[in-house]
Amino acid sequence: MILVTRGSFLTTSWKNQVQILESTANVIIIYGDSDSLLSLIVNIKQKLFTWKVWVLNSHWDVAKFDNYFLLDALHGSLIFSHHKEEIINFTDFIKTANPFKYPEDIYLHVLWHSFFNCSFLRKDCKIVDNCLPNASLEFLPGNIFDMAMSEESYNVYNAVYVVAHSLHEMMLNHIQFQTGGKGKEMVFFPWQLHPFLKNKQPFNHTGDQVVVNWKRKSHEEYDILNFWNFPKGLGLNVKVGSFSPNAPEGQKLSLSDHMIQWAMGLTEIPQSVCSVSCEPGFRKTHQQGNIACCFDCTPCPENDISNETDVDRCVTCPETHYANTKKNYCLQKRVTFLAYDDPLGKTLSFISLGFTSLTIVVFWVFLKHRDTPIVKANNRALSYTLLITLTLCFLCPLLFIGHPGKVTCILQQNTFGLLFTVALSTVLAKTLTVLIAFRVTTPGRMRRWLLTSRLPNFIIPICTLLQVVLSGVWLATSPPFIDKDVHSEHGHIIIICNKGSAVAFYCMLGYLGTQALGSYLMAFLSRNLPDTFNEAKFLAFSMLVFCSVWVSFLPVYHSTKGKVMVAMEVLSILASSTSLLVIIFAPKCYIILLRPERNSLHHIRDKT
């Protein structure tokens, strides 16, 4: 934009030329008064900026300076002109105006002399030279004399109109409040008119309100004119649009593109921007130290979109949607969960059912050989209890697979905690049985009572009762419920079971850990006892593996989300259950099925 003022146009004219020549802009805005722009007009003529589009203010009426235009240098210019209505009968007045009708108007003499070659005597306006008797201004071409009222004339008309109204009001006010005698001449000073002129805002004959206060000028409407420069200096300003600051947002500027004649050398609507438009999926980022129209296009952040060009900010997709790769619209997230038809769900289901079947086979082997020394020596009742519990533990992961429901969410953690409590308390009971058999130093009768009373077996219901109480408190205060995880996996809504109370969940794990640690310590103390089948060593090792599994589970569980988190808990259940089954029962099944000679009283006596 070039600002030209009366006091600076001579000194800045050359700078403006250089600025225009070096600029890559196709559109140049010039603001200033007509007198100050004359030198710039000459420069435009000399440099022939025919490929530029000029945007001018209404003070510069380009149609009146046709002598300066060479090769249509300003053809296609856009001019912002104050909107005005046509004054009634003004055109008829211009048609009939002539020096004979208004001899006191010296400007009409000049016009007739210039355009019709007429000369007049100053006193009686008698025609001296040949002159058309019916000469009229309407005969002149539009580029020489425009019959319509110009913007400058309209402003003068409004100024005279508002001054007349202000004078009238001032005189009425003086007559109403005067204290002098009647018939006294009224004398006014110019400054006395100012208050009336400032507050007066009458409506003229066209219906427009005349505003004198310059602070309210910003609310005026503008007509957008397009300058057409025809051969032989015939210029024409054509209205192609308007700007109304009081119109609704988005409708303030109205422009008819098809009516605009662009500058020479331009075959399409010119583009003059510092930065190219930001496509959908990007937002504008202002360049520091540069003008507002210079910006960078920055991709929208994750899960944000922009579906229009040149947006200042991106819009975040709802939680149920996610942004596509181009980030120009939101897609519906797919609802998912750890299903049976997923590869991970299938694998975990097969492992669960496989180890369940294996546990049932081991249980059948123990039932079939229940009268053999190795089964009797390992406390048949506790072994049966542990095998049945492990069977249910291997089936427990099936509660975690499939679409979560209200019942399955409640059963998942509570069933897992209850079954593992029974399993660990059974192992603890087996460990105490071995310890009592070989370590108790009480007299024989008391020792026999401890062995025959099966006192260690009461540990199972006691420990289980504590777990039932813990589960009851959990369900009463903050039970598990169905929840949606919308952040873990991109493009998916994962249906999961929320534990409700994380404190209750970790209390349950802590209780199981305490049982496992107690069983391990008891078994470790009994590892060197003279047990024929090394029961204490196997129990100690199984508890060591069990604790290792769950100690490894906690950090991995915290670092995963969604389906993977559920799968990690299922794997931990399967791994810990497998450690109990394989380490405790595999050696016994090996002896029963493959080394039956070692499963006899004769072999035990020889070894003893």
Coordinates of C-alpha atoms in Angstrom, one line a residue:
M1 CA 0.0 0.0 0.0
I2 CA 1.4 3.4 -1.0
L3 CA 0.3 6.5 1.1
V4 CA 0.7 9.8 -0.8
T5 CA 0.1 13.1 1.0
R6 CA 0.3 16.7 -0.1
G7 CA 3.5 17.5 1.9
S8 CA 5.5 14.4 0.9
F9 CA 4.6 13.4 -2.7
L10 CA 7.6 15.3 -4.3
T11 CA 10.2 13.7 -2.0
T12 CA 8.7 10.2 -2.0
S13 CA 7.7 10.0 -5.7
W14 CA 11.0 8.3 -6.7
K15 CA 10.9 6.0 -3.7
N16 CA 7.3 5.0 -4.7
Q17 CA 8.5 4.2 -8.3
V18 CA 11.3 2.0 -7.0
Q19 CA 9.0 0.3 -4.5
I20 CA 6.5 -0.5 -7.3
L21 CA 9.1 -1.8 -9.7
E22 CA 10.8 -4.0 -7.2
S23 CA 7.6 -5.4 -5.6
T24 CA 6.3 -8.7 -6.7
A25 CA 2.7 -7.6 -5.8
N26 CA 0.2 -7.7 -8.6
V27 CA -2.3 -5.4 -6.7
I28 CA -1.2 -2.0 -5.5
I29 CA -3.3 0.2 -3.2
I30 CA -2.8 4.0 -3.4
Y31 CA -4.4 6.4 -1.0
G32 CA -4.1 10.2 -1.3
D33 CA -5.7 13.3 -2.7
S34 CA -5.8 14.0 -6.4
D35 CA -3.3 16.9 -6.4
S36 CA -0.7 14.9 -4.6
L37 CA -1.0 12.0 -7.0
L38 CA -0.3 13.9 -10.2
S39 CA 3.4 13.1 -10.1
L40 CA 2.7 9.5 -9.5
I41 CA 0.3 9.5 -12.5
V42 CA 3.1 10.8 -14.8
N43 CA 5.4 8.0 -13.5
I44 CA 2.8 5.4 -14.2
K45 CA 2.5 6.7 -17.7
Q46 CA 6.3 6.6 -18.2
K47 CA 6.9 3.2 -16.7
L48 CA 3.8 1.5 -18.2
F49 CA 2.7 -0.6 -15.3
T50 CA 0.1 -2.2 -17.4
W51 CA 0.2 -5.6 -15.6
K52 CA -0.7 -4.1 -12.2
V53 CA -4.1 -3.8 -10.7
W54 CA -4.6 -0.4 -9.0
V55 CA -6.9 0.0 -6.0
L56 CA -7.6 3.7 -5.5
N57 CA -9.6 5.9 -3.2
S58 CA -12.4 8.1 -4.6
H59 CA -10.4 11.3 -4.4
W60 CA -8.7 10.3 -7.6
D61 CA -11.1 10.3 -10.5
V62 CA -9.1 8.5 -13.1
A63 CA -11.7 9.2 -15.9
K64 CA -10.8 12.9 -15.8
F65 CA -7.1 12.4 -16.4
D66 CA -7.2 10.7 -19.8
N67 CA -4.4 12.7 -21.2
Y68 CA -2.0 11.0 -18.8
F69 CA -3.1 7.5 -19.7
L70 CA -1.0 5.7 -22.4
L71 CA -1.7 2.2 -23.5
D72 CA -4.4 1.7 -20.9
A73 CA -1.9 1.9 -18.0
L74 CA -4.8 2.2 -15.4
H75 CA -7.4 0.2 -17.3
G76 CA -9.1 -2.2 -14.9
S77 CA -8.4 -0.1 -11.8
L78 CA -10.8 -0.5 -8.8
I79 CA -12.0 2.6 -7.1
F80 CA -13.7 2.8 -3.6
S81 CA -16.2 5.7 -3.8
H82 CA -18.6 6.9 -1.1
H83 CA -22.1 5.6 -1.8
K84 CA -24.5 8.3 -2.9
E85 CA -28.1 8.5 -4.1
E86 CA -29.1 10.4 -7.2
I87 CA -30.6 13.9 -6.4
I88 CA -34.0 14.4 -7.9
N89 CA -34.1 16.9 -10.9
F90 CA -30.3 17.4 -10.7
T91 CA -29.8 16.0 -14.2
D92 CA -32.6 18.2 -15.6
F93 CA -31.1 21.2 -14.0
I94 CA -27.7 20.5 -15.7
K95 CA -29.4 20.1 -19.1
T96 CA -31.1 23.5 -18.9
A97 CA -28.2 25.4 -17.3
N98 CA -26.5 27.9 -19.6
P99 CA -24.9 31.4 -19.4
F100 CA -28.0 33.1 -20.6
K101 CA -30.1 31.6 -17.9
Y102 CA -27.5 32.2 -15.2
P103 CA -25.4 35.1 -16.4
E104 CA -23.8 35.6 -12.9
D105 CA -22.2 32.2 -13.0
I106 CA -18.7 32.7 -14.4
Y107 CA -18.0 29.0 -14.6
L108 CA -20.7 28.5 -17.2
H109 CA -19.0 31.2 -19.3
V110 CA -15.8 29.2 -19.0
L111 CA -17.5 25.9 -20.0
W112 CA -19.2 27.5 -23.0
H113 CA -16.0 29.1 -24.1
S114 CA -14.0 25.8 -23.7
F115 CA -16.5 23.4 -25.2
F116 CA -18.6 25.5 -27.6
N117 CA -16.0 28.2 -28.6
C118 CA -18.4 31.0 -27.4
S119 CA -17.3 34.4 -26.1
F120 CA -19.4 36.7 -24.0
L121 CA -19.3 40.3 -23.0
R122 CA -19.1 40.7 -19.3
K123 CA -22.1 43.0 -19.0
D124 CA -24.9 41.8 -21.1
C125 CA -23.6 38.3 -22.2
K126 CA -24.1 39.2 -25.8
I127 CA -22.8 36.6 -28.2
V128 CA -19.7 37.8 -30.0
D129 CA -18.6 34.6 -31.9
N130 CA -20.7 31.9 -33.5
C131 CA -22.3 29.7 -30.9
L132 CA -25.1 27.1 -31.0
P133 CA -28.2 28.7 -29.6
N134 CA -29.4 25.4 -28.2
A135 CA -26.0 24.4 -26.8
S136 CA -26.3 22.2 -23.7
L137 CA -23.9 20.3 -21.5
E138 CA -25.8 17.1 -22.3
F139 CA -24.3 17.2 -25.8
L140 CA -20.7 16.7 -24.3
P141 CA -19.2 13.2 -24.1
G142 CA -19.3 11.5 -20.8
N143 CA -15.5 11.5 -20.4
I144 CA -15.5 15.3 -20.9
F145 CA -18.5 16.2 -18.8
D146 CA -20.4 13.7 -16.7
M147 CA -24.1 14.7 -16.2
A148 CA -24.3 12.7 -12.9
M149 CA -23.3 14.4 -9.7
S150 CA -19.8 13.5 -8.7
E151 CA -18.8 12.4 -5.2
E152 CA -17.1 15.8 -4.6
S153 CA -20.2 17.6 -5.7
Y154 CA -22.4 15.4 -3.5
N155 CA -20.1 16.2 -0.5
V156 CA -20.4 20.0 -1.3
Y157 CA -24.2 19.6 -1.6
N158 CA -24.4 17.9 1.8
A159 CA -22.1 20.5 3.4
V160 CA -24.2 23.4 2.1
Y161 CA -27.3 21.5 3.2
V162 CA -26.1 20.9 6.8
V163 CA -24.8 24.5 7.1
A164 CA -28.1 25.9 6.0
H165 CA -30.0 23.8 8.6
S166 CA -27.5 24.8 11.3
L167 CA -27.9 28.5 10.5
H168 CA -31.6 28.1 10.6
E169 CA -31.5 26.4 14.0
M170 CA -29.1 29.0 15.3
M171 CA -31.3 31.9 14.3
L172 CA -34.4 30.3 15.8
N173 CA -32.5 29.8 19.0
H174 CA -31.3 33.4 19.0
I175 CA -34.9 34.7 18.3
Q176 CA -36.3 32.5 21.1
F177 CA -33.9 33.6 23.8
Q178 CA -32.9 37.2 22.6
T179 CA -33.3 40.0 25.1
G180 CA -32.8 43.0 22.8
G181 CA -35.4 45.1 21.1
K182 CA -37.3 44.0 18.1
G183 CA -36.0 44.7 14.7
K184 CA -32.4 44.7 15.9
E185 CA -29.9 43.3 13.4
M186 CA -28.6 39.8 14.3
V187 CA -24.9 39.5 14.3
F188 CA -23.2 36.2 14.6
F189 CA -19.6 35.0 14.9
P190 CA -18.3 31.9 13.1
W191 CA -17.6 30.1 16.3
Q192 CA -21.2 30.4 17.4
L193 CA -22.2 28.1 14.5
H194 CA -19.9 25.2 15.6
P195 CA -22.2 23.7 18.3
F196 CA -25.1 23.6 16.0
L197 CA -23.1 22.3 13.1
K198 CA -21.6 19.5 15.3
N199 CA -24.9 18.3 16.6
K200 CA -26.9 18.6 13.4
Q201 CA -27.3 15.4 11.4
P202 CA -30.2 16.1 9.0
F203 CA -31.5 13.9 6.2
N204 CA -31.0 15.3 2.7
H205 CA -33.5 15.0 -0.1
T206 CA -32.2 11.6 -1.1
G207 CA -32.9 10.2 2.4
D208 CA -29.2 10.0 3.4
Q209 CA -28.2 11.2 6.8
V210 CA -25.6 14.0 6.6
V211 CA -22.9 13.3 9.2
V212 CA -20.4 16.0 10.0
N213 CA -18.7 14.2 12.9
W214 CA -15.6 12.6 11.2
K215 CA -15.6 9.8 13.9
R216 CA -18.7 8.3 12.3
K217 CA -17.4 8.3 8.8
S218 CA -16.1 4.7 9.2
H219 CA -19.7 3.5 9.1
E220 CA -20.4 4.8 5.6
E221 CA -21.1 2.6 2.6
Y222 CA -18.9 2.4 -0.4
D223 CA -19.5 1.7 -4.1
I224 CA -16.7 -0.2 -5.9
L225 CA -16.1 1.1 -9.4
N226 CA -14.1 -0.4 -12.2
F227 CA -12.4 1.9 -14.6
W228 CA -12.8 1.0 -18.3
N229 CA -10.4 2.9 -20.6
F230 CA -11.7 2.9 -24.2
P231 CA -9.8 4.2 -27.3
K232 CA -9.4 8.0 -27.8
G233 CA -9.4 8.7 -24.1
L234 CA -13.0 7.6 -23.5
G235 CA -13.0 6.4 -19.8
L236 CA -15.9 5.0 -17.9
N237 CA -16.4 4.1 -14.2
V238 CA -18.7 1.1 -13.9
K239 CA -20.1 0.0 -10.5
V240 CA -19.1 -3.7 -9.9
G241 CA -19.8 -4.0 -6.2
S242 CA -20.3 -2.4 -2.8
F243 CA -19.1 -2.5 0.8
S244 CA -21.5 -2.0 3.7
P245 CA -20.0 -2.2 7.2
N246 CA -23.5 -2.6 8.7
A247 CA -24.3 -5.8 6.7
P248 CA -24.1 -9.2 8.4
E249 CA -20.8 -10.9 8.7
G250 CA -19.7 -12.5 5.4
Q251 CA -22.1 -10.2 3.4
K252 CA -20.3 -6.9 3.9
L253 CA -18.4 -7.1 0.6
S254 CA -20.4 -7.7 -2.6
L255 CA -18.5 -8.0 -5.9
S256 CA -19.6 -9.1 -9.4
D257 CA -16.5 -10.7 -10.8
H258 CA -17.9 -11.2 -14.3
M259 CA -18.4 -7.4 -14.7
I260 CA -14.8 -6.5 -13.9
Q261 CA -12.4 -5.6 -16.7
W262 CA -8.9 -6.5 -15.5
A263 CA -5.6 -4.7 -16.4
M264 CA -3.9 -5.3 -19.7
G265 CA -1.9 -8.5 -19.8
L266 CA -4.1 -10.3 -17.2
T267 CA -6.3 -13.1 -18.6
E268 CA -7.7 -14.2 -15.2
I269 CA -8.4 -12.9 -11.8
P270 CA -5.0 -11.7 -10.4
Q271 CA -3.6 -13.1 -7.2
S272 CA -1.4 -10.9 -5.0
V273 CA -0.7 -12.6 -1.7
C274 CA 2.3 -12.9 0.5
S275 CA 1.5 -16.5 1.2
V276 CA -0.4 -19.1 -0.6
S277 CA -3.7 -20.3 0.9
C278 CA -3.5 -23.0 3.5
E279 CA -5.3 -26.1 2.3
P280 CA -7.7 -28.1 4.6
G281 CA -5.7 -30.0 7.2
F282 CA -3.5 -26.9 7.9
R283 CA -3.8 -23.8 9.9
K284 CA -2.3 -20.3 9.5
T285 CA 0.7 -19.4 11.7
H286 CA 1.7 -15.8 11.6
Q287 CA 5.3 -15.0 10.7
Q288 CA 6.9 -13.0 13.4
G289 CA 7.9 -9.5 12.3
N290 CA 5.9 -9.7 9.1
I291 CA 2.5 -8.2 8.0
A292 CA -0.7 -10.0 8.8
C293 CA -1.2 -11.5 5.4
C294 CA 2.2 -13.3 5.5
F295 CA 1.9 -16.6 7.3
D296 CA 3.1 -20.2 7.3
C297 CA 0.8 -23.3 6.9
T298 CA 1.2 -25.6 9.9
P299 CA -0.4 -29.1 9.9
C300 CA -3.1 -29.5 12.4
P301 CA -2.1 -31.3 15.6
E302 CA -3.0 -34.9 16.3
N303 CA -6.8 -35.6 16.2
D304 CA -7.5 -32.0 15.0
I305 CA -8.9 -31.0 11.6
S306 CA -9.6 -28.0 9.4
N307 CA -12.1 -28.5 6.5
E308 CA -11.7 -25.0 5.1
T309 CA -8.9 -23.0 3.6
D310 CA -7.0 -20.3 5.5
V311 CA -8.3 -21.2 9.0
D312 CA -6.6 -19.6 12.0
R313 CA -7.1 -22.6 14.3
C314 CA -7.9 -26.3 13.9
V315 CA -10.9 -28.0 15.5
T316 CA -10.6 -31.0 17.7
C317 CA -12.6 -34.1 16.8
P318 CA -15.1 -35.4 19.3
E319 CA -13.9 -38.3 21.5
T320 CA -16.0 -40.7 19.4
H321 CA -14.2 -39.6 16.2
Y322 CA -10.7 -39.3 14.9
A323 CA -9.0 -37.3 12.2
N324 CA -8.2 -38.9 8.9
T325 CA -4.7 -38.8 7.5
K326 CA -5.2 -35.6 5.6
K327 CA -6.8 -34.1 8.7
N328 CA -9.7 -32.5 6.8
Y329 CA -12.6 -34.4 8.4
C330 CA -13.4 -36.6 11.4
L331 CA -14.0 -40.4 11.0
Q332 CA -16.2 -42.5 13.3
K333 CA -14.1 -44.6 15.7
R334 CA -14.6 -48.4 15.5
V335 CA -15.8 -50.0 18.7
T336 CA -13.5 -52.9 19.6
F337 CA -12.6 -55.1 22.6
L338 CA -10.5 -58.3 23.2
A339 CA -12.8 -60.5 21.1
Y340 CA -12.6 -64.3 20.5
D341 CA -12.2 -63.8 16.8
D342 CA -9.1 -61.5 17.2
P343 CA -5.8 -63.3 16.8
L344 CA -4.8 -62.4 20.3
G345 CA -8.1 -63.4 21.7
K346 CA -8.0 -66.7 19.9
T347 CA -4.5 -67.5 21.1
L348 CA -5.3 -66.8 24.7
S349 CA -8.5 -68.8 24.4
F350 CA -6.7 -71.8 23.0
I351 CA -4.0 -71.6 25.7
S352 CA -6.7 -71.4 28.4
L353 CA -8.7 -74.3 27.1
G354 CA -5.5 -76.3 26.5
F355 CA -4.2 -76.0 30.0
T356 CA -7.7 -76.6 31.4
S357 CA -7.8 -79.9 29.5
L358 CA -4.3 -80.7 30.8
T359 CA -5.3 -80.0 34.4
I360 CA -8.3 -82.3 34.0
V361 CA -6.0 -85.1 32.7
V362 CA -3.7 -84.6 35.7
F363 CA -6.7 -84.8 38.0
W364 CA -7.8 -88.0 36.3
V365 CA -4.3 -89.5 36.7
F366 CA -4.4 -88.7 40.4
L367 CA -7.8 -90.1 40.8
K368 CA -6.9 -93.3 39.0
H369 CA -3.7 -93.7 41.1
R370 CA -5.1 -92.4 44.4
D371 CA -4.0 -95.4 46.4
T372 CA -0.4 -95.2 45.3
P373 CA 2.3 -94.0 47.8
I374 CA 3.1 -90.8 45.9
V375 CA -0.5 -89.6 45.8
K376 CA -1.0 -90.5 49.5
A377 CA 2.2 -88.9 50.5
N378 CA 1.2 -85.5 48.9
N379 CA -2.1 -85.3 50.8
R380 CA -4.8 -86.4 48.3
A381 CA -7.4 -84.0 49.5
L382 CA -5.2 -80.9 49.2
S383 CA -4.0 -82.2 45.8
Y384 CA -7.5 -82.6 44.5
T385 CA -8.5 -79.2 45.9
L386 CA -5.5 -77.6 44.2
L387 CA -6.2 -79.3 40.8
I388 CA -9.8 -78.3 40.8
T389 CA -8.9 -74.7 41.7
L390 CA -6.3 -74.7 38.9
T391 CA -8.8 -75.9 36.4
L392 CA -11.0 -73.0 37.3
C393 CA -8.0 -70.6 37.2
F394 CA -7.3 -71.7 33.6
L395 CA -11.0 -71.0 32.8
C396 CA -10.9 -67.6 34.5
P397 CA -9.3 -65.8 31.5
L398 CA -12.4 -66.5 29.4
L399 CA -14.1 -63.9 31.5
F400 CA -11.7 -61.3 30.2
I401 CA -12.3 -62.2 26.5
G402 CA -15.4 -61.2 24.7
H403 CA -17.7 -58.2 24.9
P404 CA -17.6 -56.9 28.5
G405 CA -20.9 -57.0 30.3
K406 CA -22.0 -55.8 33.7
V407 CA -21.9 -59.3 35.2
T408 CA -18.5 -60.3 33.6
C409 CA -16.9 -57.0 34.8
I410 CA -17.9 -57.8 38.4
L411 CA -16.8 -61.5 38.1
Q412 CA -13.4 -60.8 36.4
Q413 CA -11.3 -59.5 39.2
N414 CA -13.3 -61.1 42.1
T415 CA -13.2 -64.6 40.6
F416 CA -9.6 -64.2 39.8
G417 CA -8.8 -63.1 43.4
L418 CA -11.0 -65.8 45.0
L419 CA -9.6 -68.7 42.9
F420 CA -5.9 -67.7 43.5
T421 CA -6.6 -67.3 47.2
V422 CA -7.8 -70.9 47.3
A423 CA -4.9 -72.1 45.3
L424 CA -2.2 -70.2 47.3
S425 CA -3.8 -71.2 50.6
T426 CA -3.8 -74.9 49.5
V427 CA -0.1 -74.6 48.7
L428 CA 0.4 -73.1 52.1
A429 CA -1.5 -75.9 53.7
K430 CA 0.6 -78.5 51.8
T431 CA 3.8 -76.7 53.0
L432 CA 2.6 -76.7 56.6
T433 CA 1.8 -80.4 56.4
V434 CA 5.4 -81.2 55.3
L435 CA 6.8 -78.8 58.0
I436 CA 4.7 -80.4 60.8
A437 CA 5.6 -83.9 59.7
F438 CA 9.4 -83.3 59.9
R439 CA 10.0 -80.2 62.0
V440 CA 7.6 -80.2 64.9
T441 CA 9.5 -81.0 68.2
T442 CA 6.5 -81.5 70.4
P443 CA 5.9 -84.8 72.2
G444 CA 4.6 -87.7 70.2
R445 CA 0.9 -87.4 71.2
M446 CA 0.7 -83.7 70.3
R447 CA 2.5 -84.3 67.0
R448 CA 0.2 -87.2 66.1
W449 CA -2.8 -84.9 66.9
L450 CA -1.5 -82.2 64.6
L451 CA -1.1 -84.7 61.8
T452 CA -4.4 -86.5 62.3
S453 CA -6.5 -83.4 63.0
R454 CA -5.6 -81.9 59.5
L455 CA -5.2 -78.6 61.2
P456 CA -3.4 -77.1 58.1
N457 CA -6.4 -77.7 56.0
F458 CA -8.3 -75.0 58.0
I459 CA -6.0 -72.4 56.5
I460 CA -8.0 -72.6 53.2
P461 CA -11.4 -71.5 54.5
I462 CA -9.8 -68.8 56.7
C463 CA -7.8 -67.2 53.9
T464 CA -10.7 -67.6 51.5
L465 CA -13.0 -65.9 54.0
L466 CA -10.7 -62.9 54.2
Q467 CA -10.7 -62.6 50.4
V468 CA -14.5 -62.8 50.4
V469 CA -14.7 -59.9 52.9
L470 CA -12.3 -57.9 50.8
S471 CA -14.4 -58.5 47.6
G472 CA -17.6 -57.6 49.5
V473 CA -16.2 -54.3 50.6
W474 CA -15.0 -53.7 47.0
L475 CA -18.4 -54.4 45.5
A476 CA -20.2 -52.3 48.1
T477 CA -18.0 -49.2 47.8
S478 CA -16.9 -49.0 44.1
P479 CA -17.7 -52.0 42.0
P480 CA -16.2 -52.6 38.5
F481 CA -18.2 -51.3 35.6
I482 CA -18.2 -51.1 31.8
D483 CA -16.0 -48.3 30.5
K484 CA -14.8 -46.9 27.2
D485 CA -11.2 -46.2 26.4
V486 CA -11.0 -43.7 23.5
H487 CA -7.4 -42.7 23.7
S488 CA -5.3 -45.9 23.8
E489 CA -5.7 -47.0 20.1
H490 CA -6.0 -44.5 17.3
G491 CA -9.3 -44.8 15.5
H492 CA -10.8 -47.2 18.0
I493 CA -13.1 -47.1 21.1
I494 CA -12.1 -50.0 23.3
I495 CA -14.8 -51.4 25.6
I496 CA -13.1 -52.5 28.8
C497 CA -14.0 -53.2 32.4
N498 CA -13.1 -50.4 34.7
K499 CA -12.0 -51.8 38.1
G500 CA -13.9 -49.1 39.9
S501 CA -11.5 -48.9 42.8
A502 CA -7.8 -49.2 42.0
V503 CA -7.1 -49.3 45.8
A504 CA -9.2 -52.4 46.2
F505 CA -7.5 -54.1 43.2
Y506 CA -4.0 -53.5 44.5
C507 CA -5.2 -54.6 48.0
M508 CA -6.3 -57.9 46.4
L509 CA -2.9 -58.3 44.6
G510 CA -1.1 -57.4 47.9
Y511 CA -3.1 -60.0 49.8
L512 CA -2.3 -62.7 47.1
G513 CA 1.4 -61.6 47.2
T514 CA 1.4 -62.0 51.0
Q515 CA 0.0 -65.5 50.7
A516 CA 2.6 -66.4 48.0
L517 CA 5.5 -65.0 50.0
G518 CA 4.3 -66.9 53.1
S519 CA 4.0 -70.1 51.2
Y520 CA 7.5 -69.6 49.7
L521 CA 9.1 -68.9 53.1
M522 CA 7.5 -72.1 54.6
A523 CA 8.5 -74.2 51.6
F524 CA 12.0 -72.7 51.7
L525 CA 12.4 -73.7 55.3
S526 CA 11.3 -77.2 54.5
R527 CA 13.4 -77.7 51.4
N528 CA 16.1 -79.9 53.0
L529 CA 13.7 -82.1 55.0
P530 CA 14.0 -85.8 54.3
D531 CA 11.0 -86.0 52.0
T532 CA 11.1 -88.9 49.6
F533 CA 9.4 -87.1 46.7
N534 CA 11.0 -83.6 47.3
E535 CA 7.6 -82.1 47.8
A536 CA 9.0 -79.1 49.7
K537 CA 11.5 -78.2 47.0
F538 CA 8.9 -78.2 44.3
L539 CA 6.5 -76.1 46.4
A540 CA 9.3 -73.5 47.1
F541 CA 10.3 -73.3 43.4
S542 CA 6.6 -73.0 42.3
M543 CA 6.1 -70.1 44.7
L544 CA 9.3 -68.4 43.5
V545 CA 8.1 -68.6 39.8
F546 CA 4.6 -67.4 40.9
C547 CA 6.0 -64.3 42.6
S548 CA 8.3 -63.6 39.7
V549 CA 5.4 -63.6 37.3
W550 CA 3.3 -61.1 39.3
V551 CA 6.3 -58.9 40.1
S552 CA 7.0 -58.6 36.4
F553 CA 3.3 -58.1 35.7
L554 CA 2.9 -54.8 37.6
P555 CA 5.3 -52.5 35.6
V556 CA 4.1 -54.0 32.3
Y557 CA 0.5 -53.6 33.4
H558 CA 1.0 -49.9 34.1
S559 CA 2.8 -49.3 30.8
T560 CA 0.0 -50.7 28.6
K561 CA -3.5 -49.6 27.8
G562 CA -6.6 -51.0 26.2
K563 CA -6.7 -54.5 24.9
V564 CA -3.0 -55.1 25.5
M565 CA -3.5 -54.3 29.2
V566 CA -6.3 -56.9 29.4
A567 CA -4.2 -59.4 27.5
M568 CA -1.3 -58.9 29.9
E569 CA -3.4 -59.7 32.9
V570 CA -4.7 -62.8 31.2
L571 CA -1.2 -63.9 30.4
S572 CA -0.1 -63.4 34.0
I573 CA -3.0 -65.5 35.2
L574 CA -2.1 -68.3 32.7
A575 CA 1.6 -68.1 33.5
S576 CA 1.2 -68.2 37.3
S577 CA -1.4 -71.1 37.1
T578 CA 0.9 -73.0 34.7
S579 CA 3.9 -72.6 37.2
L580 CA 1.8 -74.3 39.9
L581 CA 0.5 -77.0 37.7
V582 CA 3.8 -77.9 36.0
I583 CA 6.3 -77.5 38.9
I584 CA 4.1 -79.2 41.5
F585 CA 2.4 -82.0 39.5
A586 CA 4.7 -82.7 36.5
P587 CA 7.3 -84.6 38.6
K588 CA 4.6 -86.7 40.2
C589 CA 2.9 -87.5 36.9
Y590 CA 6.4 -88.5 35.5
I591 CA 6.8 -91.0 38.3
I592 CA 3.2 -92.3 38.1
L593 CA 3.2 -92.7 34.3
L594 CA 6.8 -93.3 33.3
R595 CA 8.6 -94.6 36.4
P596 CA 5.9 -96.7 38.2
E597 CA 8.7 -98.8 40.0
R598 CA 9.5 -95.7 42.1
N599 CA 5.9 -95.4 43.1
S600 CA 5.9 -98.4 45.4
L601 CA 6.4 -99.1 49.1
H602 CA 9.3 -101.4 48.4
H603 CA 11.2 -98.6 46.6
I604 CA 10.4 -96.1 49.4
R605 CA 11.7 -98.5 52.1
D606 CA 14.9 -99.1 50.1
K607 CA 15.4 -95.4 49.6
T608 CA 14.7 -94.7 53.3

